[in-house]
Amino acid sequence: MENVFITGASSGIGAALAQVYAARGATLALVARRQAQLEQLRRSLPNPQRHHIYALDVTDHAALTQAAADFLQQVGTVHTVIANAGISVGTLTECEGDLPVFERVLQTNLIATAATFAPFIPAMKTCAREQPCRLVGIASVAGIRGLPGAEAYSASKAAVISYCESLRVELRSSGIRVVTIAPGYIDTPMTQVNTYPMPFLMPVSDFARKAVQTIDAGRSYRVIPWQMGVVAKILRLLPDWLYDRVFSRAPHKARTPGHDQ
């Protein structure tokens, strides 16, 4: 029996991942702030009585740790942990009122990723000797190079990529695989508020299916969809002067309350 812990599960990528795992018989822990949406999602899944919901904010580390402990007690072994909770919102450093938003984005997108993984690592070090165990960080193509008007989001996702790489190397000998997935534009509530063109926009169900394939394979890093992976490689190679010239006129994410993924 496969047991999976997913944060940011109430909508978007998290809910789509839950649907893929539940369809193949996994037992899920669904974590998000919105109790009603979690209940609705659980009722829509196969074997709803099997799944556990935890309505909490992932920046509340004590509540997150308690949820992890409860799920471990209920199921014994957790095979996959997906740190998916995130906030996407435009920010400008020059705007003093955006500093609290910076803190919220970094706490949710980065620090909560580590807080999600931490309670499971000791038990995973034991179970990984006999069966695959995965820690999965959901990053973003926005973390590959900084986007104008998205200082906090780009910084947080760049940090998730580097953090997961560090953790992957650290845990290599334990048998625990650390997987980093960088979505491009995925059709979710987080992107539906964007007013600018989104190249290679992918349905969230297609993304979830490809993401689970990546997790199952234990791949260290993947950009989905693959077309954005090509774009990401090109972006890495662009010299700063050319990148700055091309992206200085790029559209900005709206400076409004962020959307959870």
Rosetta silent file (secondary structure, phi, psi, omega in degrees, C-alpha in Angstrom):
SEQUENCE: MENVFITGASSGIGAALAQVYAARGATLALVARRQAQLEQLRRSLPNPQRHHIYALDVTDHAALTQAAADFLQQVGTVHTVIANAGISVGTLTECEGDLPVFERVLQTNLIATAATFAPFIPAMKTCAREQPCRLVGIASVAGIRGLPGAEAYSASKAAVISYCESLRVELRSSGIRVVTIAPGYIDTPMTQVNTYPMPFLMPVSDFARKAVQTIDAGRSYRVIPWQMGVVAKILRLLPDWLYDRVFSRAPHKARTPGHDQ
SCORE:     score description
SCORE:     0.000 S_00000001
   1 L     0.000  130.473 -177.905    0.000    0.000    0.000 S_00000001
   2 L   -93.863  132.275  179.847    1.385    3.392   -1.050 S_00000001
   3 E  -119.441  129.660 -171.388    1.096    6.322    1.387 S_00000001
   4 E  -133.072  134.032  179.779    1.504    9.897    0.145 S_00000001
   5 E  -112.408  120.701 -174.793    1.608   13.241    2.008 S_00000001
   6 E  -127.622  125.246  172.108    0.724   16.305   -0.113 S_00000001
   7 E   -95.797  161.196 -175.831    0.692   19.970    0.915 S_00000001
   8 L    62.682   39.116 -168.519   -1.221   22.596   -1.016 S_00000001
   9 L   -89.632   -6.603 -170.227   -3.727   19.873   -1.801 S_00000001
  10 L   -76.142  -18.295 -179.671   -7.001   21.789   -1.895 S_00000001
  11 L  -160.418  177.543  172.044   -6.757   22.904   -5.539 S_00000001
  12 H    59.621 -136.496 -175.926   -4.534   23.161   -8.591 S_00000001
  13 H   -61.031  -42.973 -177.677   -1.458   20.971   -8.787 S_00000001
  14 H   -61.450  -44.775  179.347   -1.931   19.476   -5.329 S_00000001
  15 H   -65.924  -38.275  179.352   -5.497   18.339   -6.005 S_00000001
  16 H   -66.937  -39.033  175.451   -4.511   16.923   -9.401 S_00000001
  17 H   -63.433  -41.747  178.099   -1.669   14.946   -7.851 S_00000001
  18 H   -58.733  -40.763 -179.661   -4.064   13.623   -5.223 S_00000001
  19 H   -64.465  -40.187  179.070   -6.398   12.400   -7.960 S_00000001
  20 H   -65.456  -46.857 -178.005   -3.607   10.528   -9.748 S_00000001
  21 H   -67.664  -41.706 -179.281   -2.374    8.832   -6.581 S_00000001
  22 H   -64.469  -35.454 -178.879   -5.852    7.995   -5.283 S_00000001
  23 H   -64.418  -23.718  178.868   -6.799    6.449   -8.621 S_00000001
  24 L  -103.644   14.618  168.606   -4.030    3.906   -8.230 S_00000001
  25 L    96.180    9.587 -179.529   -4.980    3.016   -4.688 S_00000001
  26 L   -72.503  155.731  169.869   -2.729    5.185   -2.533 S_00000001
  27 E   -98.551  129.913 -169.979   -3.670    6.410    0.935 S_00000001
  28 E  -116.204  146.033  162.192   -3.307   10.182    1.109 S_00000001
  29 E  -107.299  120.544 -176.549   -2.694   12.922    3.632 S_00000001
  30 E  -109.688  117.784 -173.438   -4.171   16.103    2.143 S_00000001
  31 E  -119.013  129.565  174.347   -2.856   19.322    3.672 S_00000001
  32 E  -170.977  172.550 -178.407   -4.083   22.861    2.992 S_00000001
  33 L   -78.245  -27.495 -167.709   -5.626   25.815    4.781 S_00000001
  34 L   -96.349  103.992 -176.983   -9.151   25.405    3.411 S_00000001
  35 H   -59.725  -46.729 -175.404  -11.128   22.747    5.276 S_00000001
  36 H   -62.392  -42.111  179.448  -14.176   22.845    3.005 S_00000001
  37 H   -67.549  -35.964  176.878  -12.130   22.372   -0.180 S_00000001
  38 H   -64.685  -42.925  178.345  -10.207   19.503    1.399 S_00000001
  39 H   -62.256  -42.996  179.351  -13.457   17.791    2.369 S_00000001
  40 H   -62.205  -42.918  178.639  -14.816   18.274   -1.150 S_00000001
  41 H   -63.538  -45.845 -178.979  -11.641   16.825   -2.654 S_00000001
  42 H   -58.878  -42.043  179.835  -11.682   13.824   -0.323 S_00000001
  43 H   -64.765  -26.882 -177.770  -15.288   13.031   -1.232 S_00000001
  44 H   -82.940  -10.772 -175.154  -14.392   13.119   -4.921 S_00000001
  45 L   -90.574  154.177  171.544  -11.565   10.580   -4.598 S_00000001
  46 L   -59.777  143.219  178.824  -11.800    6.793   -4.757 S_00000001
  47 L    51.828   57.209 -175.125  -12.058    5.245   -1.265 S_00000001
  48 H   -58.667  -30.005 -179.001  -12.594    8.601    0.475 S_00000001
  49 H   -66.329  -16.246 -177.543  -12.668    6.988    3.917 S_00000001
  50 H   -80.930  -21.973 -170.331   -9.044    5.984    3.446 S_00000001
  51 L   -95.272  152.333 -176.696   -7.696    9.522    3.111 S_00000001
  52 E  -115.995  138.425  177.969   -6.775   11.973    5.874 S_00000001
  53 E  -118.530  144.843 -179.321   -7.192   15.740    5.754 S_00000001
  54 E  -136.008  105.724  179.818   -5.304   18.344    7.759 S_00000001
  55 E   -86.913  106.302 -177.349   -6.543   21.913    7.562 S_00000001
  56 L  -159.920  163.877  174.024   -3.547   24.071    8.500 S_00000001
  57 L   -94.652  127.841 -175.272   -1.182   26.744    7.290 S_00000001
  58 L   -67.275  -12.493  174.494    2.193   25.245    6.344 S_00000001
  59 L   -80.123   -9.047  172.325    3.955   28.202    7.961 S_00000001
  60 L   -87.863   91.010 -171.057    2.630   26.866   11.294 S_00000001
  61 H   -65.833  -33.796  179.242    5.467   24.393   11.781 S_00000001
  62 H   -64.871  -43.921  178.979    4.056   22.897   14.967 S_00000001
  63 H   -65.950  -38.453  179.728    0.748   22.086   13.261 S_00000001
  64 H   -65.955  -42.727  178.429    2.570   20.697   10.224 S_00000001
  65 H   -64.134  -38.290  178.634    4.776   18.482   12.386 S_00000001
  66 H   -66.367  -39.438  177.230    1.718   17.232   14.280 S_00000001
  67 H   -62.574  -42.668  177.904   -0.037   16.376   11.021 S_00000001
  68 H   -61.661  -44.633 -179.698    3.020   14.432    9.876 S_00000001
  69 H   -63.338  -40.641  179.825    3.185   12.570   13.183 S_00000001
  70 H   -64.755  -44.472 -179.276   -0.520   11.714   13.027 S_00000001
  71 H   -65.108  -41.006  177.098   -0.289   10.398    9.460 S_00000001
  72 H   -60.981  -40.524  179.189    2.776    8.327   10.314 S_00000001
  73 H   -65.519  -36.849 -177.672    0.921    6.863   13.289 S_00000001
  74 H   -71.586  -40.163 -170.313   -2.093    6.053   11.107 S_00000001
  75 H  -112.026  -16.181  177.817   -0.256    4.415    8.193 S_00000001
  76 L    87.673  -54.575 -178.095    3.145    3.399    9.594 S_00000001
  77 L  -131.058  133.856  175.119    5.219    4.204    6.509 S_00000001
  78 L  -111.801  123.377 -173.674    5.067    7.215    4.206 S_00000001
  79 L   -92.221  -31.451 -176.915    6.563    6.580    0.792 S_00000001
  80 E  -139.276  130.534  176.252    6.205    9.968   -0.880 S_00000001
  81 E  -121.065  123.097 -177.003    6.102   13.495    0.562 S_00000001
  82 E  -116.459  110.954  176.981    5.250   16.319   -1.844 S_00000001
  83 E   -88.376   92.599 -173.066    5.926   19.880   -0.698 S_00000001
  84 L  -110.382  -18.840 -176.808    3.607   21.660   -3.096 S_00000001
  85 L   -57.241  134.119 -178.998    2.112   24.510   -1.040 S_00000001
  86 L  -162.924  160.449  176.862    3.050   27.841   -2.533 S_00000001
  87 E  -122.977  134.506  174.156    2.102   31.475   -3.103 S_00000001
  88 E  -121.027  120.415 -179.242    2.487   33.352   -6.380 S_00000001
  89 L  -158.321  144.553  177.003    2.142   37.130   -6.255 S_00000001
  90 L   -70.815  143.638  177.846    3.901   40.093   -7.807 S_00000001
  91 E  -141.136  148.220  174.985    6.277   42.045   -5.568 S_00000001
  92 L  -128.728  124.214 -177.222    8.407   45.182   -5.955 S_00000001
  93 L   -60.804  -32.276 -177.489   11.311   45.792   -3.621 S_00000001
  94 L   -68.726  -17.612 -177.866   10.839   49.563   -3.868 S_00000001
  95 L   -91.839  111.088 -175.560    7.367   49.284   -2.317 S_00000001
  96 H   -57.038  -36.042 -179.068    7.713   49.242    1.461 S_00000001
  97 H   -67.049  -12.073 -179.494    4.349   47.545    1.850 S_00000001
  98 H   -86.186   -9.809 -178.452    5.633   44.542   -0.092 S_00000001
  99 H   -61.810  -43.073  174.673    8.196   43.520    2.519 S_00000001
 100 H   -61.899  -31.071  177.457    5.664   41.517    4.563 S_00000001
 101 H   -67.548  -41.399  174.331    4.621   39.851    1.306 S_00000001
 102 H   -53.201  -48.518 -177.684    8.255   38.884    0.678 S_00000001
 103 H   -61.805  -43.294 -179.107    8.357   37.264    4.108 S_00000001
 104 H   -64.272  -42.465 -179.764    5.103   35.391    3.535 S_00000001
 105 H   -64.325  -45.698 -178.816    6.209   34.094    0.125 S_00000001
 106 H   -67.444  -38.830  178.242    9.584   32.913    1.401 S_00000001
 107 H   -64.075  -40.761 -176.462    8.071   31.331    4.500 S_00000001
 108 H   -78.189  -46.123 -172.547    5.445   29.471    2.460 S_00000001
 109 H   -81.323  -33.384 -175.722    7.431   28.517   -0.634 S_00000001
 110 H  -107.252  -62.818 -173.161   10.833   27.779    0.903 S_00000001
 111 H   -61.503  -39.302  179.882   10.858   27.354    4.679 S_00000001
 112 H   -67.333  -24.151  174.692    7.677   25.289    4.677 S_00000001
 113 H   -62.930  -47.397  177.197    9.271   22.916    2.155 S_00000001
 114 H   -64.723  -40.286  179.892   11.954   22.042    4.693 S_00000001
 115 H   -66.033  -29.022  177.507    9.361   21.924    7.478 S_00000001
 116 H   -72.121  -42.072 -177.145    7.298   19.481    5.410 S_00000001
 117 H   -73.062  -40.126 -167.125   10.205   17.123    4.771 S_00000001
 118 H   -51.675  -46.625 -175.930   11.854   17.196    8.195 S_00000001
 119 H   -65.900  -18.560 -174.185    9.402   15.023   10.200 S_00000001
 120 H   -96.344  -17.216 -172.196    9.552   12.200    7.661 S_00000001
 121 H   -62.665  -45.414 -179.831   13.280   11.808    7.082 S_00000001
 122 H   -57.418  -46.184  179.956   14.122    9.624   10.114 S_00000001
 123 H   -67.745  -36.233 -179.765   11.394    7.076    9.304 S_00000001
 124 H   -66.361  -32.041  178.828   12.222    7.194    5.600 S_00000001
 125 H   -62.517  -27.688  177.044   15.844    6.326    6.290 S_00000001
 126 H   -81.316  -47.052 -174.600   14.577    3.021    7.670 S_00000001
 127 H   -74.984  -23.407 -177.021   11.960    2.207    5.031 S_00000001
 128 L   -66.454  -16.601  177.729   14.152    3.276    2.087 S_00000001
 129 L   -70.042  -22.137 -174.554   16.280    0.158    2.579 S_00000001
 130 L  -115.509  -24.012 -176.685   13.339   -1.972    1.441 S_00000001
 131 L  -151.876  157.334 -177.677   11.150    0.227   -0.795 S_00000001
 132 L   -62.368  136.316  174.295   11.338    3.524   -2.704 S_00000001
 133 E  -130.352  135.085 -173.088   10.933    6.683   -0.646 S_00000001
 134 E  -129.815  136.318  165.736   10.657   10.124   -2.238 S_00000001
 135 E  -111.498  124.755 -171.717   10.822   13.729   -1.058 S_00000001
 136 E  -121.863  121.626  175.069    9.430   15.987   -3.779 S_00000001
 137 E  -103.956  127.479  176.508    9.872   19.748   -4.014 S_00000001
 138 E   -93.645  108.724 -179.854    7.657   21.668   -6.417 S_00000001
 139 L   -97.812 -137.085  179.037    9.754   24.546   -7.733 S_00000001
 140 L  -171.296  152.194  171.618    9.099   26.634  -10.871 S_00000001
 141 H   -59.959  -26.814  178.166   10.686   27.734  -14.112 S_00000001
 142 H   -63.896  -14.460  177.751   10.536   31.183  -12.485 S_00000001
 143 H   -87.652   -3.644 -176.853   13.320   29.987  -10.191 S_00000001
 144 L   -81.318  -42.408  170.705   15.774   29.464  -13.038 S_00000001
 145 L  -140.722  147.278 -175.378   16.317   33.166  -13.727 S_00000001
 146 L   -67.479  132.859  179.782   14.821   36.117  -11.894 S_00000001
 147 L  -100.879  137.900  179.767   11.678   37.598  -13.433 S_00000001
 148 L   -63.648  140.558 -179.878   10.919   41.327  -13.148 S_00000001
 149 L    77.695    1.138 -179.190    8.128   42.137  -10.755 S_00000001
 150 E  -131.746   42.293 -174.439    8.358   38.707   -9.164 S_00000001
 151 H   -56.826  -45.382 -177.276   11.367   39.157   -6.917 S_00000001
 152 H   -69.054  -45.686 -177.200    9.955   37.189   -4.004 S_00000001
 153 H   -65.595  -47.429  179.214    8.494   34.348   -6.058 S_00000001
 154 H   -60.693  -43.886 -179.981   11.574   33.902   -8.261 S_00000001
 155 H   -62.831  -41.954 -178.027   13.877   34.036   -5.238 S_00000001
 156 H   -65.788  -40.402 -178.026   11.797   31.508   -3.315 S_00000001
 157 H   -76.331  -32.801  172.187   11.660   29.026   -6.182 S_00000001
 158 H   -61.961  -39.961  178.554   15.361   29.411   -6.972 S_00000001
 159 H   -66.679  -37.416  176.900   16.000   28.632   -3.323 S_00000001
 160 H   -61.121  -42.365  178.891   13.749   25.545   -3.501 S_00000001
 161 H   -61.044  -47.927 -179.326   15.816   24.253   -6.433 S_00000001
 162 H   -67.716  -40.451  179.126   19.106   24.773   -4.587 S_00000001
 163 H   -60.768  -47.418 -178.720   17.716   23.454   -1.298 S_00000001
 164 H   -65.529  -33.663  176.122   16.448   20.247   -2.901 S_00000001
 165 H   -64.927  -44.437  176.879   19.758   19.769   -4.664 S_00000001
 166 H   -59.825  -45.439 -178.656   21.614   20.080   -1.362 S_00000001
 167 H   -66.190  -37.771  179.372   19.220   17.681    0.320 S_00000001
 168 H   -59.131  -45.844  179.592   19.465   15.227   -2.572 S_00000001
 169 H   -66.920  -41.867 -179.052   23.227   14.997   -2.217 S_00000001
 170 H   -60.420  -39.398 -173.897   23.006   14.829    1.566 S_00000001
 171 L   -96.250    4.402 -173.643   20.533   11.915    1.511 S_00000001
 172 H   -54.773  -44.020 -176.216   22.015   10.032   -1.437 S_00000001
 173 H   -74.411  -14.864 -178.264   23.557    7.264    0.663 S_00000001
 174 H   -80.183  -18.138 -175.230   20.323    6.780    2.661 S_00000001
 175 L    93.455   -9.555  176.273   18.336    5.587   -0.353 S_00000001
 176 E   -77.307  127.374  178.009   15.853    8.458   -0.092 S_00000001
 177 E   -96.092  130.550  175.996   15.426   10.109   -3.485 S_00000001
 178 E  -103.856  121.727 -174.877   14.888   13.857   -3.592 S_00000001
 179 E  -114.533  128.845  174.992   12.971   14.935   -6.693 S_00000001
 180 E  -110.034  125.307  176.936   12.684   18.538   -7.901 S_00000001
 181 E  -117.960  126.180 -179.896    9.906   19.356  -10.355 S_00000001
 182 E  -110.754   99.842  177.872    9.812   22.787  -11.993 S_00000001
 183 E   -69.443  146.320  165.013    6.428   23.482  -13.593 S_00000001
 184 L   -85.821 -135.579  176.861    6.108   25.879  -16.472 S_00000001
 185 L   -84.571  115.709  179.825    2.699   27.412  -17.060 S_00000001
 186 E  -116.405  137.959 -174.970    0.078   25.012  -15.710 S_00000001
 187 E   -76.180   92.423 -179.452   -3.648   25.740  -15.966 S_00000001
 188 L  -138.118  171.666  174.971   -4.555   26.273  -12.303 S_00000001
 189 H   -56.321  -26.319 -179.598   -6.153   29.055  -10.228 S_00000001
 190 H   -67.623  -36.012 -178.805   -2.626   30.397   -9.728 S_00000001
 191 H   -96.696  -18.423 -176.891   -2.143   31.080  -13.436 S_00000001
 192 H   -66.777  -15.487  176.918   -5.754   31.804  -14.404 S_00000001
 193 L   -86.325   -9.200 -179.134   -5.401   35.310  -12.965 S_00000001
 194 L   -69.209  139.040 -178.520   -2.519   36.128  -15.336 S_00000001
 195 L  -105.424    9.378 -177.740   -3.414   38.664  -18.013 S_00000001
 196 L  -117.709  161.747  179.981   -0.444   37.965  -20.309 S_00000001
 197 L   -60.841  142.717 -179.835    0.269   35.138  -22.783 S_00000001
 198 L  -124.614   98.601 -176.376    1.508   31.899  -21.205 S_00000001
 199 L   -64.251  142.770  175.986    3.472   29.773  -23.680 S_00000001
 200 L    59.475   34.272  178.099    3.014   25.992  -23.591 S_00000001
 201 L   -56.811  128.210 -174.196    0.184   26.221  -21.066 S_00000001
 202 E  -115.230  135.723  172.434   -0.515   22.650  -19.888 S_00000001
 203 E   -57.616  141.235 -173.923   -3.726   21.193  -18.400 S_00000001
 204 H   -64.414  -31.528  179.346   -3.153   20.409  -14.749 S_00000001
 205 H   -66.243  -37.751  176.894   -4.236   16.769  -15.158 S_00000001
 206 H   -66.126  -41.996  177.912   -1.535   16.219  -17.803 S_00000001
 207 H   -59.650  -46.894 -176.342    1.036   17.865  -15.559 S_00000001
 208 H   -60.876  -42.098  179.437    0.078   15.672  -12.600 S_00000001
 209 H   -62.255  -44.147  179.674    0.372   12.480  -14.632 S_00000001
 210 H   -69.533  -35.605  178.808    3.843   13.436  -15.900 S_00000001
 211 H   -64.533  -42.841 -179.959    4.917   14.584  -12.443 S_00000001
 212 H   -66.543  -36.532  174.400    3.964   11.250  -10.869 S_00000001
 213 H   -60.011  -41.398  178.494    5.881    9.418  -13.586 S_00000001
 214 H   -64.384  -42.883  179.653    8.912   11.551  -12.713 S_00000001
 215 H   -64.228  -45.743  179.075    8.501   10.840   -9.001 S_00000001
 216 H   -58.179  -38.619 -178.837    8.136    7.108   -9.589 S_00000001
 217 H   -75.859  -12.468 -179.497   11.340    7.116  -11.627 S_00000001
 218 L    68.601   27.391  179.637   13.179    8.949   -8.843 S_00000001
 219 L   -66.829  143.855 -175.731   14.530   11.539  -11.282 S_00000001
 220 L   -73.420  -33.693 -173.456   16.493   14.286   -9.612 S_00000001
 221 E  -158.414  137.219  175.296   15.115   17.195  -11.630 S_00000001
 222 E  -153.989  137.249  170.848   12.585   17.804  -14.391 S_00000001
 223 E   -96.434  131.722  178.868   10.897   20.781  -16.016 S_00000001
 224 E  -127.975  128.662    3.939    7.304   20.099  -17.147 S_00000001
 225 L   -77.381  168.580 -174.158    6.215   20.566  -19.915 S_00000001
 226 H   -63.787  -29.621  179.716    9.298   19.581  -21.879 S_00000001
 227 H   -61.998  -37.807  177.291    9.054   22.658  -24.119 S_00000001
 228 H   -70.970  -24.878  173.665    9.629   24.855  -21.069 S_00000001
 229 H   -64.289  -39.447  176.097   12.577   22.633  -20.247 S_00000001
 230 H   -64.298  -45.695  178.016   14.137   23.658  -23.552 S_00000001
 231 H   -59.229  -41.193 -179.360   13.386   27.312  -22.780 S_00000001
 232 H   -61.644  -41.050  178.929   14.933   26.881  -19.330 S_00000001
 233 H   -64.804  -39.267  177.457   18.173   25.544  -20.799 S_00000001
 234 H   -64.708  -43.135 -179.965   18.349   28.488  -23.187 S_00000001
 235 H   -59.921  -38.658  179.054   17.718   30.939  -20.349 S_00000001
 236 H   -62.547  -31.501 -174.568   20.607   29.455  -18.371 S_00000001
 237 H   -86.672  -18.064 -177.503   22.944   30.063  -21.325 S_00000001
 238 L   -64.909  132.585  173.508   21.948   33.656  -22.070 S_00000001
 239 L   -66.114  154.436 -174.884   24.573   36.213  -21.005 S_00000001
 240 H   -55.646  -43.160 -176.014   23.316   38.723  -18.459 S_00000001
 241 H   -61.547  -37.186 -179.486   23.309   41.673  -20.867 S_00000001
 242 H   -76.136  -42.020  177.296   21.091   39.833  -23.329 S_00000001
 243 H   -58.782  -46.555 -178.546   18.779   38.399  -20.676 S_00000001
 244 H   -60.053  -42.190 -178.460   18.356   41.855  -19.133 S_00000001
 245 H   -65.893  -42.882 -176.398   17.536   43.430  -22.489 S_00000001
 246 H   -70.193  -42.822 -170.867   14.993   40.754  -23.449 S_00000001
 247 H   -96.006   -1.890  179.249   13.208   40.463  -20.108 S_00000001
 248 L   -64.997  -22.609  179.079   13.235   44.094  -18.977 S_00000001
 249 L  -104.669   11.984 -179.109    9.908   44.510  -20.810 S_00000001
 250 L   -65.580  147.468  179.220    8.401   41.212  -19.655 S_00000001
 251 L   -65.876  152.031 -177.095    4.879   41.414  -18.171 S_00000001
 252 L  -103.276  144.404  168.946    4.544   41.561  -14.399 S_00000001
 253 L   -67.280  140.556 -178.487    2.477   39.406  -12.089 S_00000001
 254 L   -62.725  140.516  175.629   -0.218   41.508  -10.429 S_00000001
 255 L   -85.701   74.596  179.012    0.583   42.851   -6.952 S_00000001
 256 L  -131.816  169.196  178.101   -2.543   41.372   -5.366 S_00000001
 257 L   -52.157  136.562 -172.947   -3.045   38.718   -2.674 S_00000001
 258 L   -70.613  157.615  176.061   -1.332   35.527   -3.788 S_00000001
 259 E  -103.103  131.596  176.742   -2.997   32.384   -5.023 S_00000001
 260 E   -73.836  149.405  170.432   -2.124   29.100   -3.371 S_00000001
 261 L  -109.749    0.000    0.000   -1.099   26.132   -5.465 S_00000001
